[in-house]
Amino acid sequence: MGTITKLLESLLSGLSLGSIYALIALGYTMVYGIAKMLNFAHGDIIMAGAFSIIVFTATCGLPPIVAILLGIVFCMLLGVTVEFLAYRPLRKASPLAVLITAIGVSYLLQNVAQLLFGTSDTEFPISVGNSALALGSVSVKYSVLLTVAVTGAIMIILTLFISKSRTGKAMRAVSEDKDAAELMGINVNRTISVTFAIGSALAAVAGLFYGMAYHYVGATTGAMPGIKAFVAAVFGGIGSIPGAMLGGILLGIIEKLAQTYISTELSDAIVFGVLILVLIVKPTGLLGKKISEKV
Amino acid sequence: MLKVYNANVYYGKIHAIKDVSFEVNDGEIVALIGANGAGKSTILRTISGLLRSRTGVISMDGKNISNTPAHKIVQMGLAQVPEGRRIFLQMTVMENLEMGAFTKGKADPADIESVFAQFPRLKERRKQIAGTLSGGEQQMLAMGRALMSHPRLMMLDEPSMGLAPILVEQIFEIIGKLHRDGTTILLVEQNADMALKIANRAYILETGRVVLTGTGAELAESPAVKKAYLGG
């Protein structure tokens, strides 16, 4: 395999992996931006998404597209319920209490999945196969193309939604100043629920692509991509939506390049090492910003 | 229009508002005057629903709003321009105005034009990020934003804070104009001199209690007020 071909192929698979990270990172960053909390159970929504798709296809026998849509709806309801039951009562509590609750929710979801599906991995029923499109000497898997195209479209729609829609503007207002938003007549609690619903829907899509890429899903499937997406969100600047996209994609590419050129075993260490470097140089992350207040 | 009866507000164990009662009648400008920490902002935040009183009743047009969520109180025609403006610094001037009209659904272009007519500077800067505005412009934006909901009662929390004297004059002129146009005003100020000149009636607050009340002119002449707030 030629040097250029090898580089292009690892860039492409990095882009694909990175778009999955970006989808998850968007959930982290939106929830952080609006509720000022790190939802460490977010990664487990990916797992819940993948398992719900398995149940809807394999157990209920629904066609894949219906199962995927139902899986997304299930995750939205799950995310909103978790927020309502676990986080909303702690709205005025210390950030540490909320963080520990989120970790608790994460373990709870993993254990429920283990109870329901056992400790061994379950096969993911949806796949686009291993066939690839040949572009000159570079071969691109259809799954890679699909992942990149769908996540790209989602990111464009999400960006437009946040910048132009009434709800998107309300989300930005709430993320800046909850009391002021409430004084405008914005229902802050409902806006936070909407944010959890959107973040969880994105996690469900990430769960779909994860299942399609790795073919097997287990109770702790969401943990590692969840942590990496969190890293991606911090890397891009937590709270920043373009930051989460950029951070996720860069992280995926760095991981794949590290696997190709350095070492598969060390790739995670390299990913986290890059995060530390970025945070030393730019503590707010790549696109994170602070606006000083004028009096 | 607005009645506060026997309000007691606490921050944890701190008793910030003690047995406060007052009212604002239709068409009035009422001022709440007091030093830092007297509880002025706490009262406004309680009326708006951001804080709750443990006792008593707050009513608007005879309707008890003591337990109404803040985001629903706006719909009843009560808008607050909070202390320190609290505009959305990362959003544009235009988006801030749109947020002011949130309860109306879509912002009415005619309302935006009328805010721009009131504050021409905002029109020039409508696409700018609000964080880049000067303090005076931010105060104008905060007032314009509140106007977008067509309030019948506007509560202004220290609109003169941190502004140069010439801007303070300008802001008070605008408050006077809003009042002449039919908006009832509840004004919270440390700047007793300006506030008493414009107010029909005023209440003086000290450490969470109403200690004195009267017409603006009466209070401006009162020896106690002169001594404490008007520099002798």
Short mmCIF file of C-alpha atoms in Angstrom, two decimals:
data_model
loop_
_atom_site.label_atom_id
_atom_site.label_comp_id
_atom_site.label_asym_id
_atom_site.label_seq_id
_atom_site.Cartn_x
_atom_site.Cartn_y
_atom_site.Cartn_z
CA MET A 1 0.00 0.00 0.00
CA GLY A 2 1.37 3.41 -0.98
CA THR A 3 2.25 6.01 1.62
CA ILE A 4 -0.35 8.48 0.37
CA THR A 5 -3.04 5.81 0.18
CA LYS A 6 -2.30 4.73 3.73
CA LEU A 7 -2.46 8.32 4.94
CA LEU A 8 -5.73 9.06 3.13
CA GLU A 9 -7.35 5.91 4.39
CA SER A 10 -6.43 6.55 7.97
CA LEU A 11 -7.58 10.17 7.62
CA LEU A 12 -10.93 8.98 6.29
CA SER A 13 -11.49 6.39 8.98
CA GLY A 14 -10.38 9.03 11.50
CA LEU A 15 -12.97 11.40 10.08
CA SER A 16 -15.63 8.74 10.46
CA LEU A 17 -14.65 7.88 14.03
CA GLY A 18 -14.31 11.58 14.75
CA SER A 19 -17.83 12.32 13.55
CA ILE A 20 -19.15 9.77 16.04
CA TYR A 21 -17.14 11.49 18.80
CA ALA A 22 -18.45 14.83 17.58
CA LEU A 23 -22.07 13.68 17.84
CA ILE A 24 -21.50 12.61 21.42
CA ALA A 25 -19.41 15.66 22.25
CA LEU A 26 -22.28 17.89 21.08
CA GLY A 27 -24.49 16.37 23.76
CA TYR A 28 -21.86 16.97 26.44
CA THR A 29 -21.21 20.52 25.37
CA MET A 30 -24.86 21.54 24.92
CA VAL A 31 -25.84 20.17 28.31
CA TYR A 32 -22.80 21.77 29.90
CA GLY A 33 -23.56 25.08 28.20
CA ILE A 34 -27.12 25.15 29.39
CA ALA A 35 -27.25 23.27 32.67
CA LYS A 36 -23.61 23.96 33.66
CA MET A 37 -23.14 20.30 34.51
CA LEU A 38 -21.03 17.46 33.18
CA ASN A 39 -23.46 14.70 32.38
CA PHE A 40 -21.20 11.69 32.77
CA ALA A 41 -24.15 9.42 32.06
CA HIS A 42 -24.24 10.81 28.52
CA GLY A 43 -21.98 8.04 27.19
CA ASP A 44 -24.38 5.41 28.46
CA ILE A 45 -27.16 6.90 26.35
CA ILE A 46 -25.11 5.68 23.35
CA MET A 47 -25.30 2.17 24.79
CA ALA A 48 -29.03 2.60 25.50
CA GLY A 49 -29.51 3.76 21.91
CA ALA A 50 -27.67 0.76 20.48
CA PHE A 51 -29.54 -1.72 22.70
CA SER A 52 -32.92 -0.15 22.01
CA ILE A 53 -32.26 -0.48 18.27
CA ILE A 54 -31.32 -4.14 18.86
CA VAL A 55 -34.56 -4.73 20.76
CA PHE A 56 -36.70 -2.98 18.16
CA THR A 57 -35.17 -4.91 15.26
CA ALA A 58 -34.23 -8.33 16.64
CA THR A 59 -36.96 -8.75 19.29
CA CYS A 60 -39.82 -6.73 17.82
CA GLY A 61 -38.92 -7.52 14.23
CA LEU A 62 -39.33 -3.95 13.01
CA PRO A 63 -37.62 -2.74 9.84
CA PRO A 64 -34.25 -1.05 10.57
CA ILE A 65 -35.34 2.49 9.75
CA VAL A 66 -38.34 2.27 12.09
CA ALA A 67 -36.20 0.68 14.79
CA ILE A 68 -33.64 3.47 14.46
CA LEU A 69 -36.28 6.19 14.75
CA LEU A 70 -37.85 4.47 17.76
CA GLY A 71 -34.38 4.08 19.28
CA ILE A 72 -33.83 7.81 18.91
CA VAL A 73 -37.20 8.57 20.53
CA PHE A 74 -36.43 6.12 23.34
CA CYS A 75 -33.12 7.87 24.06
CA MET A 76 -34.76 11.31 24.02
CA LEU A 77 -37.29 10.12 26.60
CA LEU A 78 -34.54 8.48 28.63
CA GLY A 79 -32.41 11.63 28.61
CA VAL A 80 -35.33 13.85 29.61
CA THR A 81 -36.37 11.42 32.35
CA VAL A 82 -32.86 11.22 33.78
CA GLU A 83 -32.68 15.00 33.83
CA PHE A 84 -36.09 15.29 35.46
CA LEU A 85 -35.54 12.65 38.14
CA ALA A 86 -31.84 12.94 38.89
CA TYR A 87 -30.58 16.40 37.95
CA ARG A 88 -33.52 18.79 38.22
CA PRO A 89 -33.91 18.33 41.99
CA LEU A 90 -30.23 19.31 42.26
CA ARG A 91 -30.51 22.50 40.20
CA LYS A 92 -29.35 24.61 43.14
CA ALA A 93 -27.01 22.02 44.68
CA SER A 94 -23.22 22.14 44.49
CA PRO A 95 -21.66 21.13 41.16
CA LEU A 96 -19.91 18.26 42.94
CA ALA A 97 -23.22 16.74 44.07
CA VAL A 98 -24.50 16.91 40.50
CA LEU A 99 -21.30 15.38 39.12
CA ILE A 100 -21.47 12.46 41.54
CA THR A 101 -25.14 11.95 40.74
CA ALA A 102 -24.27 11.81 37.03
CA ILE A 103 -21.64 9.15 37.71
CA GLY A 104 -24.26 7.26 39.73
CA VAL A 105 -26.75 7.46 36.87
CA SER A 106 -24.04 6.16 34.53
CA TYR A 107 -23.49 3.04 36.67
CA LEU A 108 -27.22 2.61 37.10
CA LEU A 109 -27.78 2.56 33.34
CA GLN A 110 -24.88 0.13 32.83
CA ASN A 111 -26.20 -2.20 35.51
CA VAL A 112 -29.73 -2.12 34.16
CA ALA A 113 -28.32 -3.04 30.75
CA GLN A 114 -26.38 -5.91 32.30
CA LEU A 115 -29.54 -7.17 34.01
CA LEU A 116 -31.49 -7.03 30.79
CA PHE A 117 -28.90 -8.18 28.26
CA GLY A 118 -26.32 -10.06 30.32
CA THR A 119 -22.62 -9.44 30.65
CA SER A 120 -21.55 -10.75 27.27
CA ASP A 121 -21.82 -8.60 24.16
CA THR A 122 -24.87 -8.71 21.90
CA GLU A 123 -24.61 -8.67 18.14
CA PHE A 124 -25.76 -5.47 16.48
CA PRO A 125 -28.26 -6.39 13.75
CA ILE A 126 -27.87 -3.43 11.40
CA SER A 127 -24.92 -3.25 9.06
CA VAL A 128 -24.07 -1.75 5.70
CA GLY A 129 -21.54 -4.52 5.15
CA ASN A 130 -17.86 -4.25 4.50
CA SER A 131 -18.10 -3.24 0.87
CA ALA A 132 -16.08 -0.23 -0.16
CA LEU A 133 -16.03 2.38 -2.83
CA ALA A 134 -12.76 2.46 -4.75
CA LEU A 135 -11.50 5.97 -5.42
CA GLY A 136 -8.30 5.37 -7.38
CA SER A 137 -6.08 3.41 -5.03
CA VAL A 138 -8.00 4.53 -1.95
CA SER A 139 -10.92 2.39 -0.85
CA VAL A 140 -13.60 3.97 1.29
CA LYS A 141 -16.07 1.81 3.17
CA TYR A 142 -19.70 2.69 2.62
CA SER A 143 -20.17 2.75 6.39
CA VAL A 144 -17.55 5.50 6.59
CA LEU A 145 -19.29 7.51 3.88
CA LEU A 146 -22.66 7.06 5.55
CA THR A 147 -21.35 8.08 8.98
CA VAL A 148 -19.65 11.19 7.65
CA ALA A 149 -22.62 12.22 5.48
CA VAL A 150 -25.24 11.74 8.20
CA THR A 151 -23.23 13.42 10.96
CA GLY A 152 -22.35 16.26 8.59
CA ALA A 153 -26.02 16.82 7.82
CA ILE A 154 -26.94 16.64 11.52
CA MET A 155 -24.31 19.21 12.39
CA ILE A 156 -25.54 21.63 9.73
CA ILE A 157 -29.15 21.26 10.85
CA LEU A 158 -28.18 21.64 14.51
CA THR A 159 -26.13 24.76 13.80
CA LEU A 160 -29.01 26.35 11.91
CA PHE A 161 -31.43 25.33 14.65
CA ILE A 162 -29.32 26.90 17.41
CA SER A 163 -28.58 30.09 15.50
CA LYS A 164 -31.94 30.75 13.84
CA SER A 165 -34.85 29.05 15.58
CA ARG A 166 -36.77 30.57 18.46
CA THR A 167 -36.00 27.55 20.66
CA GLY A 168 -32.34 27.62 19.65
CA LYS A 169 -32.08 31.28 20.62
CA ALA A 170 -33.84 30.54 23.89
CA MET A 171 -31.24 27.82 24.52
CA ARG A 172 -28.45 30.31 24.01
CA ALA A 173 -30.18 32.81 26.28
CA VAL A 174 -30.60 30.20 29.02
CA SER A 175 -26.99 29.11 28.69
CA GLU A 176 -25.86 32.69 29.21
CA ASP A 177 -28.11 33.79 32.02
CA LYS A 178 -30.92 31.66 33.44
CA ASP A 179 -32.51 34.38 35.54
CA ALA A 180 -32.51 36.88 32.70
CA ALA A 181 -33.96 34.23 30.38
CA GLU A 182 -36.70 33.50 32.90
CA LEU A 183 -37.45 37.24 33.07
CA MET A 184 -37.96 37.18 29.28
CA GLY A 185 -40.68 34.57 29.74
CA ILE A 186 -38.50 31.63 28.70
CA ASN A 187 -39.37 28.44 30.55
CA VAL A 188 -35.86 27.51 31.66
CA ASN A 189 -36.75 23.99 32.83
CA ARG A 190 -38.42 23.17 29.56
CA THR A 191 -35.46 24.56 27.61
CA ILE A 192 -33.11 22.33 29.63
CA SER A 193 -35.36 19.32 28.85
CA VAL A 194 -35.22 20.15 25.14
CA THR A 195 -31.43 20.28 25.35
CA PHE A 196 -31.27 16.86 27.01
CA ALA A 197 -33.64 15.49 24.37
CA ILE A 198 -31.48 16.79 21.51
CA GLY A 199 -28.24 15.61 23.12
CA SER A 200 -29.72 12.16 23.73
CA ALA A 201 -31.02 11.91 20.17
CA LEU A 202 -27.50 12.62 18.92
CA ALA A 203 -26.15 9.98 21.30
CA ALA A 204 -28.65 7.47 19.89
CA VAL A 205 -27.38 8.17 16.37
CA ALA A 206 -23.84 7.75 17.69
CA GLY A 207 -24.95 4.42 19.18
CA LEU A 208 -26.24 3.35 15.78
CA PHE A 209 -22.95 4.17 14.05
CA TYR A 210 -20.97 2.62 16.87
CA GLY A 211 -22.97 -0.61 16.54
CA MET A 212 -22.54 -0.59 12.77
CA ALA A 213 -18.78 -0.03 13.07
CA TYR A 214 -18.01 -2.55 15.83
CA HIS A 215 -20.87 -5.09 15.30
CA TYR A 216 -21.16 -5.92 19.01
CA VAL A 217 -22.64 -3.93 21.89
CA GLY A 218 -22.25 -4.44 25.63
CA ALA A 219 -23.38 -2.72 28.81
CA THR A 220 -20.20 -0.67 29.06
CA THR A 221 -20.03 0.11 25.35
CA GLY A 222 -20.81 3.78 25.93
CA ALA A 223 -18.16 4.38 28.56
CA MET A 224 -15.02 4.77 26.43
CA PRO A 225 -16.56 6.73 23.53
CA GLY A 226 -18.32 8.81 26.19
CA ILE A 227 -15.05 9.70 27.91
CA LYS A 228 -13.34 10.40 24.59
CA ALA A 229 -16.20 12.58 23.45
CA PHE A 230 -15.96 14.44 26.74
CA VAL A 231 -12.27 14.94 26.00
CA ALA A 232 -13.26 16.13 22.52
CA ALA A 233 -15.72 18.64 24.00
CA VAL A 234 -13.08 20.02 26.38
CA PHE A 235 -10.50 19.97 23.60
CA GLY A 236 -12.77 22.07 21.36
CA GLY A 237 -13.85 24.32 24.25
CA ILE A 238 -16.63 23.02 26.47
CA GLY A 239 -19.88 24.89 25.90
CA SER A 240 -18.96 25.69 22.29
CA ILE A 241 -20.94 23.85 19.62
CA PRO A 242 -18.46 24.33 16.74
CA GLY A 243 -15.79 23.44 19.30
CA ALA A 244 -17.40 20.07 19.99
CA MET A 245 -17.61 19.33 16.26
CA LEU A 246 -14.01 20.33 15.63
CA GLY A 247 -12.76 18.64 18.80
CA GLY A 248 -14.56 15.39 17.98
CA ILE A 249 -13.31 15.21 14.42
CA LEU A 250 -9.72 16.13 15.35
CA LEU A 251 -9.74 13.57 18.14
CA GLY A 252 -10.91 10.82 15.78
CA ILE A 253 -8.24 11.72 13.25
CA ILE A 254 -5.49 11.91 15.87
CA GLU A 255 -6.55 8.53 17.24
CA LYS A 256 -6.51 6.84 13.83
CA LEU A 257 -3.22 8.44 12.79
CA ALA A 258 -1.68 7.35 16.07
CA GLN A 259 -2.94 3.81 15.47
CA THR A 260 -1.58 3.75 11.94
CA TYR A 261 1.78 5.35 12.49
CA ILE A 262 2.68 4.96 16.15
CA SER A 263 0.97 2.19 18.05
CA THR A 264 -2.51 0.77 18.48
CA GLU A 265 -1.93 0.20 22.19
CA LEU A 266 -0.71 3.74 22.76
CA SER A 267 -3.38 5.51 20.70
CA ASP A 268 -5.62 6.26 23.70
CA ALA A 269 -2.67 7.55 25.70
CA ILE A 270 -1.77 9.79 22.77
CA VAL A 271 -5.35 11.10 22.53
CA PHE A 272 -5.43 12.03 26.22
CA GLY A 273 -1.88 13.40 25.98
CA VAL A 274 -2.97 15.77 23.24
CA LEU A 275 -5.81 16.98 25.46
CA ILE A 276 -3.37 17.78 28.25
CA LEU A 277 -1.12 19.68 25.84
CA VAL A 278 -4.00 21.71 24.43
CA LEU A 279 -5.25 22.58 27.89
CA ILE A 280 -1.79 23.73 28.96
CA VAL A 281 -1.49 26.02 25.96
CA LYS A 282 -5.14 27.11 25.79
CA PRO A 283 -7.09 26.31 28.94
CA THR A 284 -10.44 27.27 27.38
CA GLY A 285 -9.99 24.72 24.57
CA LEU A 286 -9.57 25.41 20.86
CA LEU A 287 -12.74 27.48 20.32
CA GLY A 288 -13.66 28.21 23.91
CA LYS A 289 -13.99 31.88 24.69
CA LYS A 290 -14.60 34.17 27.54
CA ILE A 291 -16.35 37.46 27.08
CA SER A 292 -15.61 39.96 29.76
CA GLU A 293 -18.56 41.72 31.23
CA LYS A 294 -18.94 45.45 30.95
CA VAL A 295 -20.45 47.46 33.74
CA MET B 1 -51.99 47.45 39.83
CA LEU B 2 -49.27 45.79 41.91
CA LYS B 3 -49.64 45.06 45.60
CA VAL B 4 -46.99 43.60 47.84
CA TYR B 5 -48.41 42.64 51.20
CA ASN B 6 -46.29 41.52 54.15
CA ALA B 7 -43.40 40.01 52.21
CA ASN B 8 -40.64 38.18 54.07
CA VAL B 9 -37.77 36.89 51.95
CA TYR B 10 -34.80 34.89 53.15
CA TYR B 11 -31.46 33.94 51.61
CA GLY B 12 -30.79 30.80 53.60
CA LYS B 13 -30.74 32.09 57.16
CA ILE B 14 -30.44 35.74 56.22
CA HIS B 15 -33.70 37.58 56.60
CA ALA B 16 -33.39 39.98 53.67
CA ILE B 17 -36.91 41.43 53.44
CA LYS B 18 -38.89 42.04 56.61
CA ASP B 19 -42.66 42.59 56.56
CA VAL B 20 -42.54 44.75 53.45
CA SER B 21 -45.83 46.05 52.06
CA PHE B 22 -46.33 48.60 49.33
CA GLU B 23 -48.31 49.20 46.22
CA VAL B 24 -47.98 50.67 42.77
CA ASN B 25 -51.11 52.20 41.25
CA ASP B 26 -51.94 52.39 37.60
CA GLY B 27 -50.03 55.18 35.87
CA GLU B 28 -47.65 55.94 38.73
CA ILE B 29 -43.91 56.11 38.99
CA VAL B 30 -43.00 54.60 42.34
CA ALA B 31 -39.45 54.57 43.63
CA LEU B 32 -37.86 52.21 46.14
CA ILE B 33 -34.87 53.95 47.61
CA GLY B 34 -32.21 52.60 49.86
CA ALA B 35 -28.52 51.97 50.33
CA ASN B 36 -26.66 48.92 49.11
CA GLY B 37 -28.02 45.83 50.80
CA ALA B 38 -31.29 47.44 51.84
CA GLY B 39 -33.17 44.74 49.94
CA LYS B 40 -34.33 46.69 46.89
CA SER B 41 -33.26 44.18 44.27
CA THR B 42 -34.50 41.32 46.41
CA ILE B 43 -37.97 42.86 46.37
CA LEU B 44 -37.95 43.16 42.58
CA ARG B 45 -36.69 39.62 42.17
CA THR B 46 -39.46 38.43 44.46
CA ILE B 47 -42.12 40.28 42.48
CA SER B 48 -40.75 38.77 39.25
CA GLY B 49 -40.94 35.29 40.72
CA LEU B 50 -37.20 34.58 40.83
CA LEU B 51 -37.40 34.51 44.62
CA ARG B 52 -40.29 33.55 46.88
CA SER B 53 -41.69 35.32 49.90
CA ARG B 54 -42.38 33.05 52.86
CA THR B 55 -45.37 35.08 53.93
CA GLY B 56 -47.93 37.47 52.54
CA VAL B 57 -49.25 38.00 49.06
CA ILE B 58 -48.01 39.64 45.89
CA SER B 59 -50.79 40.47 43.49
CA MET B 60 -50.99 41.98 40.05
CA ASP B 61 -54.36 43.39 38.95
CA GLY B 62 -55.90 41.65 41.94
CA LYS B 63 -54.50 38.26 40.93
CA ASN B 64 -52.26 36.48 43.38
CA ILE B 65 -48.89 35.91 41.67
CA SER B 66 -46.96 34.84 44.78
CA ASN B 67 -46.47 31.34 43.39
CA THR B 68 -46.60 32.01 39.66
CA PRO B 69 -43.40 30.90 37.85
CA ALA B 70 -41.26 33.83 36.70
CA HIS B 71 -41.64 33.02 33.01
CA LYS B 72 -45.43 33.29 33.32
CA ILE B 73 -45.38 36.58 35.20
CA VAL B 74 -43.95 38.34 32.13
CA GLN B 75 -47.07 37.36 30.20
CA MET B 76 -49.18 39.29 32.70
CA GLY B 77 -47.59 42.54 31.56
CA LEU B 78 -44.82 42.86 34.10
CA ALA B 79 -41.27 43.30 32.82
CA GLN B 80 -38.09 43.73 34.79
CA VAL B 81 -34.88 45.43 33.72
CA PRO B 82 -32.55 43.70 36.13
CA GLU B 83 -29.67 45.13 38.09
CA GLY B 84 -26.49 45.14 36.01
CA ARG B 85 -28.63 45.00 32.81
CA ARG B 86 -28.18 41.23 32.39
CA ILE B 87 -28.44 41.47 28.62
CA PHE B 88 -27.31 38.40 26.66
CA LEU B 89 -23.74 39.45 25.97
CA GLN B 90 -22.99 36.77 23.40
CA MET B 91 -26.10 37.42 21.36
CA THR B 92 -26.64 40.26 18.91
CA VAL B 93 -28.60 43.39 19.75
CA MET B 94 -31.38 42.14 17.50
CA GLU B 95 -31.46 38.72 19.15
CA ASN B 96 -31.66 40.36 22.57
CA LEU B 97 -34.73 42.27 21.42
CA GLU B 98 -36.22 39.07 20.01
CA MET B 99 -35.74 37.42 23.40
CA GLY B 100 -37.62 40.32 24.95
CA ALA B 101 -40.56 39.40 22.72
CA PHE B 102 -40.27 35.70 23.56
CA THR B 103 -43.74 35.49 25.10
CA LYS B 104 -45.20 37.06 21.95
CA GLY B 105 -43.89 34.28 19.75
CA LYS B 106 -42.22 36.11 16.90
CA ALA B 107 -40.94 39.65 17.47
CA ASP B 108 -43.17 42.20 15.77
CA PRO B 109 -41.08 44.33 13.35
CA ALA B 110 -43.15 47.36 14.38
CA ASP B 111 -42.10 46.83 18.01
CA ILE B 112 -38.46 46.59 16.99
CA GLU B 113 -38.82 49.81 15.00
CA SER B 114 -40.38 51.58 17.96
CA VAL B 115 -37.50 50.48 20.21
CA PHE B 116 -35.06 51.73 17.57
CA ALA B 117 -36.96 55.04 17.41
CA GLN B 118 -36.55 55.32 21.18
CA PHE B 119 -32.89 54.28 21.10
CA PRO B 120 -31.37 55.14 17.70
CA ARG B 121 -27.96 53.90 18.84
CA LEU B 122 -29.33 50.38 19.03
CA LYS B 123 -30.43 50.53 15.42
CA GLU B 124 -26.90 51.36 14.29
CA ARG B 125 -25.62 48.43 16.31
CA ARG B 126 -28.39 45.93 15.73
CA LYS B 127 -26.08 43.28 14.25
CA GLN B 128 -23.38 43.74 16.84
CA ILE B 129 -22.78 41.30 19.66
CA ALA B 130 -24.26 42.90 22.77
CA GLY B 131 -21.05 42.35 24.74
CA THR B 132 -19.34 44.96 22.56
CA LEU B 133 -21.75 47.75 23.55
CA SER B 134 -20.83 50.48 26.02
CA GLY B 135 -22.44 50.52 29.46
CA GLY B 136 -24.99 53.14 28.44
CA GLU B 137 -25.89 51.27 25.28
CA GLN B 138 -26.28 48.08 27.28
CA GLN B 139 -28.71 49.86 29.60
CA MET B 140 -30.67 51.05 26.57
CA LEU B 141 -30.72 47.52 25.20
CA ALA B 142 -31.93 46.15 28.53
CA MET B 143 -34.76 48.68 28.53
CA GLY B 144 -35.56 48.11 24.86
CA ARG B 145 -35.60 44.37 25.47
CA ALA B 146 -38.08 44.78 28.32
CA LEU B 147 -40.28 47.02 26.17
CA MET B 148 -40.60 44.28 23.56
CA SER B 149 -43.05 42.42 25.81
CA HIS B 150 -45.38 45.47 25.96
CA PRO B 151 -45.26 45.72 29.74
CA ARG B 152 -47.93 47.65 31.56
CA LEU B 153 -45.65 47.73 34.58
CA MET B 154 -41.92 48.07 34.09
CA MET B 155 -39.58 47.50 37.00
CA LEU B 156 -36.15 49.07 36.65
CA ASP B 157 -33.38 48.01 38.97
CA GLU B 158 -30.73 50.72 39.34
CA PRO B 159 -30.81 51.94 35.75
CA SER B 160 -28.26 54.64 36.61
CA MET B 161 -25.68 52.25 38.03
CA GLY B 162 -22.20 52.83 36.67
CA LEU B 163 -23.27 55.39 34.09
CA ALA B 164 -21.80 58.84 33.46
CA PRO B 165 -24.03 61.70 34.71
CA ILE B 166 -25.02 62.72 31.20
CA LEU B 167 -26.20 59.19 30.44
CA VAL B 168 -28.07 59.04 33.74
CA GLU B 169 -29.97 62.18 32.67
CA GLN B 170 -30.75 60.55 29.35
CA ILE B 171 -31.96 57.30 30.92
CA PHE B 172 -34.24 59.19 33.32
CA GLU B 173 -35.62 61.24 30.43
CA ILE B 174 -36.52 58.00 28.70
CA ILE B 175 -38.15 56.66 31.86
CA GLY B 176 -40.22 59.85 32.00
CA LYS B 177 -41.23 59.40 28.39
CA LEU B 178 -42.24 55.76 28.90
CA HIS B 179 -44.35 56.91 31.80
CA ARG B 180 -46.04 59.61 29.73
CA ASP B 181 -46.73 56.98 27.09
CA GLY B 182 -48.72 55.04 29.66
CA THR B 183 -46.32 52.58 31.27
CA THR B 184 -46.48 52.29 35.03
CA ILE B 185 -43.01 52.30 36.55
CA LEU B 186 -41.45 50.80 39.65
CA LEU B 187 -37.99 52.21 40.01
CA VAL B 188 -35.29 50.98 42.36
CA GLU B 189 -32.46 53.42 42.93
CA GLN B 190 -29.56 54.37 45.12
CA ASN B 191 -29.52 57.67 43.27
CA ALA B 192 -32.21 59.17 45.52
CA ASP B 193 -31.90 62.65 44.05
CA MET B 194 -32.86 61.62 40.51
CA ALA B 195 -35.40 59.04 41.61
CA LEU B 196 -37.31 61.38 43.95
CA LYS B 197 -37.50 64.07 41.27
CA ILE B 198 -39.28 61.75 38.86
CA ALA B 199 -41.34 59.62 41.27
CA ASN B 200 -44.95 60.24 42.25
CA ARG B 201 -44.41 58.31 45.42
CA ALA B 202 -41.46 56.60 47.06
CA TYR B 203 -40.63 54.15 49.80
CA ILE B 204 -37.39 54.31 51.73
CA LEU B 205 -35.91 50.94 52.63
CA GLU B 206 -33.40 50.25 55.36
CA THR B 207 -32.04 46.75 56.06
CA GLY B 208 -35.05 45.06 54.55
CA ARG B 209 -37.76 47.25 56.06
CA VAL B 210 -39.82 50.15 54.74
CA VAL B 211 -38.94 53.00 57.08
CA LEU B 212 -40.54 55.96 55.34
CA THR B 213 -43.00 56.63 52.60
CA GLY B 214 -44.47 59.68 50.92
CA THR B 215 -44.66 61.57 47.68
CA GLY B 216 -41.42 62.19 45.83
CA ALA B 217 -41.49 65.87 46.74
CA GLU B 218 -42.24 65.23 50.42
CA LEU B 219 -39.41 62.79 50.78
CA ALA B 220 -36.98 65.03 48.92
CA GLU B 221 -37.71 67.68 51.60
CA SER B 222 -37.62 65.29 54.55
CA PRO B 223 -34.65 66.02 56.81
CA ALA B 224 -34.02 62.31 57.43
CA VAL B 225 -33.87 61.53 53.73
CA LYS B 226 -31.75 64.59 53.02
CA LYS B 227 -29.30 63.52 55.66
CA ALA B 228 -29.08 59.88 54.65
CA TYR B 229 -29.41 59.98 50.89
CA LEU B 230 -29.06 63.46 49.50
CA GLY B 231 -25.80 64.50 51.10
CA GLY B 232 -27.28 66.80 53.79
#
